[in-house]
Amino acid sequence: MRTVDDLLDSGVAGRTVLLRADLNVPLGDGSDSGTITDDGRIRAALPTLQALQDAGARVVVTAHLGRPEGLPDPASSLAPVATRLGELLGAEVAAATDVVGDSARSTVRGLGDGDIAMLENVRFDPRETSKDQAERAALADELVELVGTDAAFVSDGFGVVHREQASVVDVAVRLPAHAGRLVRREVEALRTLTGDPDRPYVVVLGGSKVSDKLAVIESLLPRVDTLLIGGGMCFTFLAAQGHAVGSSLLERGMIETCKGLLEAPGGKIALPSDVVIASEFAADADTRTVPADDVPDGWTGLDIGPDTVQRFASSVTAAATTFWNGPMGVFEMSPFAAGTRGVAQAIADSTAFTVVGGGDSAAAVRALGIDESCFSHISTGGGASLEFLEGKPLPGLAVLGE
Ligand code: ADP
Ligand code: MG
């Protein structure tokens, strides 16, 4: 893989660099409308940006935000992201008001050595995500025209490398393309998990749906020593064991698949022994802790129970390698956050090589105030990290000579 460090070695002072970043941060709604509620992805983009800035490159950042459906949408403007990035870098980041139009052209023209500018949300242009290769190519050509054919491309948006999109793949075949430091770090961490990791190797999976995670379960199960399952998905597994799950999240169509996974050789899957149930899906609902095989009718399981937290925690404490994806409960509501907090803290406290994957899991770490530096790696790419672990080829990595 050609990296940004190779590019830096060749000297980039005065050279224009088009950088694809993943700055798709959550924005508040309601009273904090438009404010960035978690700037983790902006922070993750800093190492590559700072290195290019220090080397005197003229950096043009392209990124997406939200789901603007191929049309300009003020609610998905990257302007607040440019402001936050500027604060973190301690330098002004000029923000264009279009993707490849007049504003983008004059913004790029105005760049001096070591300056950073940001193009408007690339998904304001429908060609970015078009299934038609010719349409994507046309946008990529315009991006290249904008930065000049002697520019270099740096791919640092790990969260989008699984996407066949103009600013991810098509530009990378038109300019000398290099992996940024974030992409390199992500690939190194995830490769450890699919290679020959130190044992015991424990994977903790949660989140909402089994169907989202089935491919990764099937890919990892043969490699791991233990697979701990919590979150909404545990109820389909509990149902597969013949237990009633009340009104908990249940994917009926997946019950047979879960049965098959539970019967797989090795008996590696561990399910919750107790769960926190609620009278309704609300922070102020009545709650109880019950055995996992005894969820009454009308009640909803929204977290793993304290006994399960202890079992899962001792498993990850004894691990040498841990991968965690998916919250153990509805951590967004404090009565159902203890499971995620307990397991996440145990992973953070362990001496193992620890990787957190999944957008909501990474957000949970920050929301619950767990020290991020206690994990070996927190992936910024939910879908991309899962597809990597599933063993799928990722088009945005393949173009980097991966
Ligand atoms: P990630 O983004 O980390 O991969 P997912 O997107 O799969 O995680 O799932 C995250 C969501 O799962 C969270 O919003 C959380 O509230 C929800 N969740 C966790 N446990 C449950 C549960 N028992 N019932 C319903 N939703 C749950
Ligand atoms: Mg998610």
GROMACS .gro file of C-alpha atoms and ligand atoms in nm:
model
  430
    1MET     CA    1   0.000   0.000   0.000
    2ARG     CA    2   0.141   0.341  -0.099
    3THR     CA    3   0.112   0.569   0.202
    4VAL     CA    4   0.110   0.939   0.273
    5ASP     CA    5   0.451   0.895   0.434
    6ASP     CA    6   0.593   0.791   0.095
    7LEU     CA    7   0.436   1.105  -0.046
    8LEU     CA    8   0.587   1.320   0.233
    9ASP     CA    9   0.929   1.164   0.168
   10SER     CA   10   0.907   1.272  -0.194
   11GLY     CA   11   0.844   1.634  -0.084
   12VAL     CA   12   0.502   1.799  -0.106
   13ALA     CA   13   0.581   2.163  -0.032
   14GLY     CA   14   0.366   2.373  -0.264
   15ARG     CA   15   0.198   2.067  -0.415
   16THR     CA   16  -0.179   2.038  -0.412
   17VAL     CA   17  -0.312   1.730  -0.235
   18LEU     CA   18  -0.673   1.616  -0.265
   19LEU     CA   19  -0.761   1.437   0.057
   20ARG     CA   20  -1.072   1.222   0.103
   21ALA     CA   21  -1.162   1.223   0.471
   22ASP     CA   22  -1.451   1.076   0.666
   23LEU     CA   23  -1.595   1.370   0.855
   24ASN     CA   24  -1.947   1.232   0.879
   25VAL     CA   25  -2.005   1.346   1.237
   26PRO     CA   26  -2.337   1.339   1.421
   27LEU     CA   27  -2.515   1.674   1.441
   28GLY     CA   28  -2.759   1.761   1.717
   29ASP     CA   29  -3.125   1.807   1.647
   30GLY     CA   30  -3.371   2.012   1.850
   31SER     CA   31  -3.212   2.276   2.068
   32ASP     CA   32  -2.852   2.187   1.970
   33SER     CA   33  -2.947   2.172   1.602
   34GLY     CA   34  -2.646   2.194   1.371
   35THR     CA   35  -2.386   2.153   1.646
   36ILE     CA   36  -2.139   1.866   1.628
   37THR     CA   37  -2.225   1.626   1.910
   38ASP     CA   38  -1.920   1.399   1.865
   39ASP     CA   39  -1.610   1.522   1.682
   40GLY     CA   40  -1.426   1.187   1.699
   41ARG     CA   41  -1.401   1.152   1.323
   42ILE     CA   42  -1.261   1.505   1.283
   43ARG     CA   43  -0.997   1.428   1.545
   44ALA     CA   44  -0.914   1.101   1.370
   45ALA     CA   45  -0.842   1.295   1.050
   46LEU     CA   46  -0.588   1.525   1.220
   47PRO     CA   47  -0.264   1.321   1.202
   48THR     CA   48  -0.261   1.306   0.822
   49LEU     CA   49  -0.379   1.666   0.784
   50GLN     CA   50  -0.121   1.799   1.026
   51ALA     CA   51   0.159   1.608   0.855
   52LEU     CA   52   0.061   1.750   0.516
   53GLN     CA   53   0.019   2.097   0.663
   54ASP     CA   54   0.363   2.082   0.829
   55ALA     CA   55   0.518   1.969   0.501
   56GLY     CA   56   0.373   2.274   0.322
   57ALA     CA   57   0.121   2.094   0.102
   58ARG     CA   58  -0.189   2.276  -0.024
   59VAL     CA   59  -0.460   2.047   0.101
   60VAL     CA   60  -0.808   2.024  -0.046
   61VAL     CA   61  -1.034   1.812   0.173
   62THR     CA   62  -1.334   1.636   0.025
   63ALA     CA   63  -1.586   1.459   0.247
   64HIS     CA   64  -1.955   1.388   0.294
   65LEU     CA   65  -2.202   1.449   0.573
   66GLY     CA   66  -2.544   1.299   0.634
   67ARG     CA   67  -2.776   1.191   0.355
   68PRO     CA   68  -2.834   1.488   0.123
   69GLU     CA   69  -2.961   1.259  -0.160
   70GLY     CA   70  -2.750   1.420  -0.432
   71LEU     CA   71  -2.883   1.772  -0.379
   72PRO     CA   72  -2.745   2.073  -0.192
   73ASP     CA   73  -2.900   2.071   0.155
   74PRO     CA   74  -2.802   2.337   0.411
   75ALA     CA   75  -2.868   2.090   0.696
   76SER     CA   76  -2.585   1.872   0.561
   77SER     CA   77  -2.336   2.151   0.494
   78LEU     CA   78  -1.976   2.079   0.591
   79ALA     CA   79  -1.930   2.444   0.699
   80PRO     CA   80  -1.956   2.365   1.075
   81VAL     CA   81  -1.712   2.078   1.024
   82ALA     CA   82  -1.463   2.313   0.854
   83THR     CA   83  -1.495   2.549   1.151
   84ARG     CA   84  -1.435   2.271   1.404
   85LEU     CA   85  -1.144   2.136   1.201
   86GLY     CA   86  -0.992   2.483   1.197
   87GLU     CA   87  -1.025   2.506   1.576
   88LEU     CA   88  -0.854   2.171   1.622
   89LEU     CA   89  -0.575   2.255   1.377
   90GLY     CA   90  -0.534   2.609   1.507
   91ALA     CA   91  -0.554   2.739   1.150
   92GLU     CA   92  -0.830   2.872   0.933
   93VAL     CA   93  -0.991   2.616   0.704
   94ALA     CA   94  -1.151   2.788   0.404
   95ALA     CA   95  -1.485   2.627   0.320
   96ALA     CA   96  -1.613   2.625  -0.039
   97THR     CA   97  -1.987   2.655  -0.084
   98ASP     CA   98  -1.997   2.403  -0.369
   99VAL     CA   99  -1.829   2.077  -0.467
  100VAL     CA  100  -1.656   2.150  -0.796
  101GLY     CA  101  -1.806   2.489  -0.893
  102ASP     CA  102  -1.692   2.852  -0.888
  103SER     CA  103  -1.657   2.864  -0.511
  104ALA     CA  104  -1.447   2.546  -0.507
  105ARG     CA  105  -1.224   2.684  -0.784
  106SER     CA  106  -1.160   3.016  -0.612
  107THR     CA  107  -1.106   2.845  -0.276
  108VAL     CA  108  -0.842   2.615  -0.425
  109ARG     CA  109  -0.680   2.907  -0.607
  110GLY     CA  110  -0.654   3.094  -0.277
  111LEU     CA  111  -0.453   2.819  -0.104
  112GLY     CA  112  -0.101   2.896   0.010
  113ASP     CA  113   0.161   2.641   0.114
  114GLY     CA  114   0.050   2.463   0.433
  115ASP     CA  115  -0.311   2.580   0.394
  116ILE     CA  116  -0.615   2.355   0.421
  117ALA     CA  117  -0.946   2.410   0.243
  118MET     CA  118  -1.263   2.206   0.240
  119LEU     CA  119  -1.499   2.143  -0.048
  120GLU     CA  120  -1.872   2.133   0.022
  121ASN     CA  121  -2.039   1.796   0.092
  122VAL     CA  122  -1.944   1.577  -0.204
  123ARG     CA  123  -2.280   1.399  -0.182
  124PHE     CA  124  -2.450   1.725  -0.285
  125ASP     CA  125  -2.346   1.600  -0.628
  126PRO     CA  126  -2.549   1.294  -0.733
  127ARG     CA  127  -2.258   1.162  -0.941
  128GLU     CA  128  -2.060   1.083  -0.624
  129THR     CA  129  -2.270   0.778  -0.539
  130SER     CA  130  -2.401   0.703  -0.889
  131LYS     CA  131  -2.414   0.337  -0.994
  132ASP     CA  132  -2.321   0.458  -1.342
  133GLN     CA  133  -1.945   0.446  -1.375
  134ALA     CA  134  -1.944   0.716  -1.645
  135GLU     CA  135  -2.122   0.959  -1.412
  136ARG     CA  136  -1.877   0.892  -1.130
  137ALA     CA  137  -1.589   0.931  -1.375
  138ALA     CA  138  -1.722   1.271  -1.485
  139LEU     CA  139  -1.721   1.397  -1.125
  140ALA     CA  140  -1.377   1.250  -1.065
  141ASP     CA  141  -1.251   1.430  -1.377
  142GLU     CA  142  -1.387   1.759  -1.243
  143LEU     CA  143  -1.223   1.700  -0.904
  144VAL     CA  144  -0.892   1.634  -1.078
  145GLU     CA  145  -0.935   1.947  -1.292
  146LEU     CA  146  -0.996   2.142  -0.972
  147VAL     CA  147  -0.673   2.034  -0.803
  148GLY     CA  148  -0.464   1.998  -1.120
  149THR     CA  149  -0.322   1.687  -1.283
  150ASP     CA  150   0.006   1.724  -1.093
  151ALA     CA  151  -0.177   1.692  -0.759
  152ALA     CA  152  -0.165   1.382  -0.541
  153PHE     CA  153  -0.456   1.200  -0.382
  154VAL     CA  154  -0.462   1.084  -0.022
  155SER     CA  155  -0.733   0.843   0.086
  156ASP     CA  156  -0.790   0.879   0.459
  157GLY     CA  157  -1.165   0.830   0.492
  158PHE     CA  158  -1.161   0.476   0.624
  159GLY     CA  159  -1.538   0.488   0.681
  160VAL     CA  160  -1.596   0.503   0.304
  161VAL     CA  161  -1.331   0.268   0.161
  162HIS     CA  162  -1.597  -0.001   0.115
  163ARG     CA  163  -1.784   0.232  -0.121
  164GLU     CA  164  -1.742   0.240  -0.499
  165GLN     CA  165  -1.771   0.619  -0.515
  166ALA     CA  166  -1.618   0.896  -0.722
  167SER     CA  167  -1.417   1.064  -0.445
  168VAL     CA  168  -1.303   0.729  -0.305
  169VAL     CA  169  -1.223   0.511  -0.606
  170ASP     CA  170  -1.249   0.705  -0.933
  171VAL     CA  171  -1.016   0.990  -0.830
  172ALA     CA  172  -0.767   0.735  -0.697
  173VAL     CA  173  -0.712   0.592  -1.044
  174ARG     CA  174  -0.662   0.941  -1.191
  175LEU     CA  175  -0.402   1.079  -0.950
  176PRO     CA  176  -0.106   0.922  -0.770
  177ALA     CA  177  -0.295   0.773  -0.474
  178HIS     CA  178  -0.173   0.715  -0.120
  179ALA     CA  179  -0.329   0.579   0.199
  180GLY     CA  180  -0.347   0.830   0.481
  181ARG     CA  181  -0.227   0.749   0.831
  182LEU     CA  182  -0.576   0.672   0.956
  183VAL     CA  183  -0.645   0.427   0.676
  184ARG     CA  184  -0.309   0.261   0.737
  185ARG     CA  185  -0.370   0.233   1.111
  186GLU     CA  186  -0.718   0.089   1.053
  187VAL     CA  187  -0.591  -0.170   0.807
  188GLU     CA  188  -0.308  -0.275   1.038
  189ALA     CA  189  -0.540  -0.317   1.337
  190LEU     CA  190  -0.808  -0.505   1.147
  191ARG     CA  191  -0.556  -0.724   0.971
  192THR     CA  192  -0.438  -0.843   1.312
  193LEU     CA  193  -0.791  -0.962   1.385
  194THR     CA  194  -0.818  -1.165   1.066
  195GLY     CA  195  -0.460  -1.294   1.081
  196ASP     CA  196  -0.306  -1.487   1.366
  197PRO     CA  197  -0.391  -1.287   1.680
  198ASP     CA  198  -0.259  -1.368   2.027
  199ARG     CA  199  -0.493  -1.599   2.220
  200PRO     CA  200  -0.732  -1.620   2.388
  201TYR     CA  201  -0.911  -1.424   2.116
  202VAL     CA  202  -1.248  -1.295   2.235
  203VAL     CA  203  -1.506  -1.118   2.020
  204VAL     CA  204  -1.791  -0.925   2.184
  205LEU     CA  205  -2.086  -0.850   1.959
  206GLY     CA  206  -2.397  -0.650   2.032
  207GLY     CA  207  -2.598  -0.376   1.869
  208SER     CA  208  -2.939  -0.407   1.723
  209LYS     CA  209  -2.963  -0.673   1.456
  210VAL     CA  210  -2.819  -1.018   1.391
  211SER     CA  211  -2.881  -0.969   1.019
  212ASP     CA  212  -2.638  -0.671   1.013
  213LYS     CA  213  -2.367  -0.878   1.175
  214LEU     CA  214  -2.429  -1.228   1.039
  215ALA     CA  215  -2.150  -1.218   0.781
  216VAL     CA  216  -1.899  -1.102   1.041
  217ILE     CA  217  -2.014  -1.369   1.288
  218GLU     CA  218  -1.969  -1.637   1.022
  219SER     CA  219  -1.626  -1.506   0.929
  220LEU     CA  220  -1.496  -1.465   1.286
  221LEU     CA  221  -1.652  -1.765   1.462
  222PRO     CA  222  -1.399  -2.018   1.324
  223ARG     CA  223  -1.108  -1.789   1.424
  224VAL     CA  224  -1.206  -1.693   1.779
  225ASP     CA  225  -1.193  -1.874   2.111
  226THR     CA  226  -1.505  -1.711   2.251
  227LEU     CA  227  -1.789  -1.507   2.099
  228LEU     CA  228  -1.989  -1.312   2.358
  229ILE     CA  229  -2.327  -1.191   2.237
  230GLY     CA  230  -2.528  -0.912   2.397
  231GLY     CA  231  -2.735  -0.619   2.269
  232GLY     CA  232  -3.060  -0.649   2.082
  233MET     CA  233  -2.926  -0.939   1.877
  234CYS     CA  234  -2.899  -1.171   2.179
  235PHE     CA  235  -3.276  -1.214   2.186
  236THR     CA  236  -3.286  -1.389   1.850
  237PHE     CA  237  -3.021  -1.628   1.984
  238LEU     CA  238  -3.218  -1.677   2.308
  239ALA     CA  239  -3.528  -1.745   2.098
  240ALA     CA  240  -3.325  -1.998   1.899
  241GLN     CA  241  -3.262  -2.178   2.230
  242GLY     CA  242  -3.637  -2.193   2.276
  243HIS     CA  243  -3.677  -1.911   2.529
  244ALA     CA  244  -3.957  -1.657   2.528
  245VAL     CA  245  -3.825  -1.304   2.475
  246GLY     CA  246  -4.137  -1.093   2.538
  247SER     CA  247  -4.139  -0.777   2.328
  248SER     CA  248  -3.760  -0.771   2.288
  249LEU     CA  249  -3.602  -0.713   1.948
  250LEU     CA  250  -3.650  -1.039   1.757
  251GLU     CA  251  -3.565  -1.128   1.399
  252ARG     CA  252  -3.787  -1.431   1.341
  253GLY     CA  253  -3.634  -1.498   1.001
  254MET     CA  254  -3.293  -1.540   1.165
  255ILE     CA  255  -3.389  -1.793   1.434
  256GLU     CA  256  -3.288  -2.099   1.229
  257THR     CA  257  -2.957  -1.934   1.133
  258CYS     CA  258  -2.887  -1.860   1.500
  259LYS     CA  259  -2.964  -2.223   1.589
  260GLY     CA  260  -2.706  -2.332   1.336
  261LEU     CA  261  -2.446  -2.092   1.480
  262LEU     CA  262  -2.514  -2.213   1.836
  263GLU     CA  263  -2.464  -2.573   1.721
  264ALA     CA  264  -2.135  -2.495   1.541
  265PRO     CA  265  -1.836  -2.698   1.662
  266GLY     CA  266  -1.650  -2.563   1.962
  267GLY     CA  267  -1.949  -2.422   2.149
  268LYS     CA  268  -1.781  -2.084   2.138
  269ILE     CA  269  -2.090  -1.865   2.165
  270ALA     CA  270  -2.183  -1.729   2.509
  271LEU     CA  271  -2.520  -1.562   2.563
  272PRO     CA  272  -2.644  -1.346   2.852
  273SER     CA  273  -2.757  -1.527   3.166
  274ASP     CA  274  -2.960  -1.228   3.288
  275VAL     CA  275  -3.111  -0.923   3.123
  276VAL     CA  276  -3.255  -0.586   3.223
  277ILE     CA  277  -3.612  -0.562   3.101
  278ALA     CA  278  -3.841  -0.261   3.075
  279SER     CA  279  -4.217  -0.212   3.065
  280GLU     CA  280  -4.170   0.000   2.755
  281PHE     CA  281  -3.894   0.142   2.533
  282ALA     CA  282  -3.839   0.455   2.742
  283ALA     CA  283  -3.584   0.595   2.986
  284ASP     CA  284  -3.848   0.629   3.260
  285ALA     CA  285  -4.004   0.283   3.212
  286ASP     CA  286  -4.037   0.033   3.498
  287THR     CA  287  -3.734  -0.197   3.495
  288ARG     CA  288  -3.638  -0.536   3.639
  289THR     CA  289  -3.348  -0.774   3.611
  290VAL     CA  290  -3.454  -1.129   3.522
  291PRO     CA  291  -3.289  -1.454   3.408
  292ALA     CA  292  -3.235  -1.443   3.031
  293ASP     CA  293  -3.464  -1.744   2.984
  294ASP     CA  294  -3.748  -1.577   3.172
  295VAL     CA  295  -3.851  -1.254   2.996
  296PRO     CA  296  -4.222  -1.209   3.068
  297ASP     CA  297  -4.479  -1.126   2.802
  298GLY     CA  298  -4.505  -0.756   2.727
  299TRP     CA  299  -4.157  -0.672   2.864
  300THR     CA  300  -3.863  -0.565   2.651
  301GLY     CA  301  -3.501  -0.662   2.711
  302LEU     CA  302  -3.291  -0.346   2.683
  303ASP     CA  303  -2.961  -0.441   2.848
  304ILE     CA  304  -2.757  -0.734   2.970
  305GLY     CA  305  -2.781  -0.792   3.346
  306PRO     CA  306  -2.510  -0.760   3.615
  307ASP     CA  307  -2.435  -1.133   3.626
  308THR     CA  308  -2.373  -1.131   3.250
  309VAL     CA  309  -2.155  -0.820   3.277
  310GLN     CA  310  -1.940  -1.003   3.528
  311ARG     CA  311  -1.910  -1.316   3.310
  312PHE     CA  312  -1.834  -1.115   2.996
  313ALA     CA  313  -1.587  -0.895   3.186
  314SER     CA  314  -1.393  -1.192   3.319
  315SER     CA  315  -1.376  -1.338   2.970
  316VAL     CA  316  -1.230  -1.020   2.819
  317THR     CA  317  -0.999  -0.973   3.117
  318ALA     CA  318  -0.842  -1.311   3.039
  319ALA     CA  319  -0.818  -1.238   2.664
  320ALA     CA  320  -0.501  -1.149   2.473
  321THR     CA  321  -0.696  -1.010   2.178
  322THR     CA  322  -1.044  -0.856   2.194
  323PHE     CA  323  -1.266  -0.716   1.923
  324TRP     CA  324  -1.583  -0.543   2.035
  325ASN     CA  325  -1.863  -0.431   1.805
  326GLY     CA  326  -2.209  -0.324   1.909
  327PRO     CA  327  -2.343  -0.186   2.240
  328MET     CA  328  -2.463  -0.439   2.498
  329GLY     CA  329  -2.785  -0.246   2.552
  330VAL     CA  330  -2.967   0.076   2.473
  331PHE     CA  331  -2.681   0.277   2.623
  332GLU     CA  332  -2.837   0.602   2.499
  333MET     CA  333  -3.081   0.574   2.794
  334SER     CA  334  -2.901   0.570   3.128
  335PRO     CA  335  -3.105   0.286   3.290
  336PHE     CA  336  -2.980   0.058   3.010
  337ALA     CA  337  -2.619   0.174   2.986
  338ALA     CA  338  -2.462  -0.037   3.262
  339GLY     CA  339  -2.402  -0.341   3.041
  340THR     CA  340  -2.218  -0.146   2.774
  341ARG     CA  341  -2.027   0.053   3.036
  342GLY     CA  342  -1.923  -0.259   3.231
  343VAL     CA  343  -1.805  -0.457   2.932
  344ALA     CA  344  -1.638  -0.157   2.765
  345GLN     CA  345  -1.456  -0.070   3.087
  346ALA     CA  346  -1.334  -0.428   3.128
  347ILE     CA  347  -1.201  -0.422   2.770
  348ALA     CA  348  -1.037  -0.083   2.834
  349ASP     CA  349  -0.878  -0.210   3.157
  350SER     CA  350  -0.741  -0.528   3.002
  351THR     CA  351  -0.384  -0.564   2.879
  352ALA     CA  352  -0.499  -0.731   2.557
  353PHE     CA  353  -0.478  -0.593   2.204
  354THR     CA  354  -0.821  -0.432   2.190
  355VAL     CA  355  -1.014  -0.306   1.890
  356VAL     CA  356  -1.351  -0.132   1.896
  357GLY     CA  357  -1.551  -0.132   1.571
  358GLY     CA  358  -1.887   0.021   1.486
  359GLY     CA  359  -2.005   0.380   1.487
  360ASP     CA  360  -2.241   0.339   1.782
  361SER     CA  361  -1.985   0.145   1.987
  362ALA     CA  362  -1.723   0.416   1.938
  363ALA     CA  363  -1.985   0.679   2.026
  364ALA     CA  364  -2.074   0.476   2.338
  365VAL     CA  365  -1.711   0.480   2.454
  366ARG     CA  366  -1.708   0.857   2.433
  367ALA     CA  367  -2.061   0.909   2.567
  368LEU     CA  368  -1.991   0.688   2.870
  369GLY     CA  369  -1.670   0.877   2.941
  370ILE     CA  370  -1.437   0.578   2.900
  371ASP     CA  371  -1.079   0.678   2.824
  372GLU     CA  372  -1.035   0.621   2.450
  373SER     CA  373  -0.660   0.587   2.486
  374CYS     CA  374  -0.711   0.264   2.683
  375PHE     CA  375  -0.807   0.082   2.362
  376SER     CA  376  -0.543  -0.025   2.112
  377HIS     CA  377  -0.762   0.096   1.828
  378ILE     CA  378  -1.108   0.248   1.785
  379SER     CA  379  -1.219   0.206   1.428
  380THR     CA  380  -1.380   0.507   1.262
  381GLY     CA  381  -1.551   0.291   1.002
  382GLY     CA  382  -1.858   0.093   1.101
  383GLY     CA  383  -1.955  -0.069   0.772
  384ALA     CA  384  -1.601  -0.062   0.636
  385SER     CA  385  -1.452  -0.238   0.938
  386LEU     CA  386  -1.722  -0.506   0.933
  387GLU     CA  387  -1.675  -0.567   0.561
  388PHE     CA  388  -1.300  -0.589   0.612
  389LEU     CA  389  -1.351  -0.850   0.885
  390GLU     CA  390  -1.597  -1.035   0.663
  391GLY     CA  391  -1.309  -1.072   0.418
  392LYS     CA  392  -1.479  -0.871   0.143
  393PRO     CA  393  -1.252  -0.684  -0.097
  394LEU     CA  394  -1.287  -0.310  -0.031
  395PRO     CA  395  -1.269  -0.106  -0.355
  396GLY     CA  396  -1.119   0.200  -0.184
  397LEU     CA  397  -0.829  -0.011  -0.053
  398ALA     CA  398  -0.784  -0.211  -0.372
  399VAL     CA  399  -0.709   0.110  -0.568
  400LEU     CA  400  -0.431   0.190  -0.321
  401GLY     CA  401  -0.254  -0.129  -0.421
  402GLU     CA  402  -0.382  -0.316  -0.117
  403ADP     P1  403  -2.254  -0.032   1.587
  403ADP     O1  404  -2.288   0.097   1.517
  403ADP     O2  405  -2.156  -0.014   1.697
  403ADP     O3  406  -2.214  -0.139   1.489
  403ADP     P2  407  -2.529  -0.113   1.588
  403ADP     O4  408  -2.560  -0.007   1.489
  403ADP     O5  409  -2.538  -0.254   1.545
  403ADP     O6  410  -2.388  -0.085   1.657
  403ADP     O7  411  -2.631  -0.102   1.712
  403ADP     C1  412  -2.637   0.009   1.793
  403ADP     C2  413  -2.773   0.024   1.852
  403ADP     O8  414  -2.819  -0.095   1.912
  403ADP     C3  415  -2.776   0.128   1.961
  403ADP     O9  416  -2.846   0.241   1.916
  403ADP     C4  417  -2.847   0.059   2.077
  403ADP    O10  418  -2.946   0.140   2.139
  403ADP     C5  419  -2.911  -0.059   2.010
  403ADP     N1  420  -2.937  -0.169   2.104
  403ADP     C6  421  -2.851  -0.229   2.187
  403ADP     N2  422  -2.914  -0.319   2.264
  403ADP     C7  423  -3.044  -0.317   2.228
  403ADP     C8  424  -3.160  -0.385   2.273
  403ADP     N3  425  -3.155  -0.477   2.370
  403ADP     N4  426  -3.278  -0.355   2.214
  403ADP     C9  427  -3.285  -0.262   2.117
  403ADP     N5  428  -3.178  -0.193   2.070
  403ADP    C10  429  -3.060  -0.220   2.126
  404MG      MG  430  -2.463   0.158   1.409
   0.00000   0.00000   0.00000
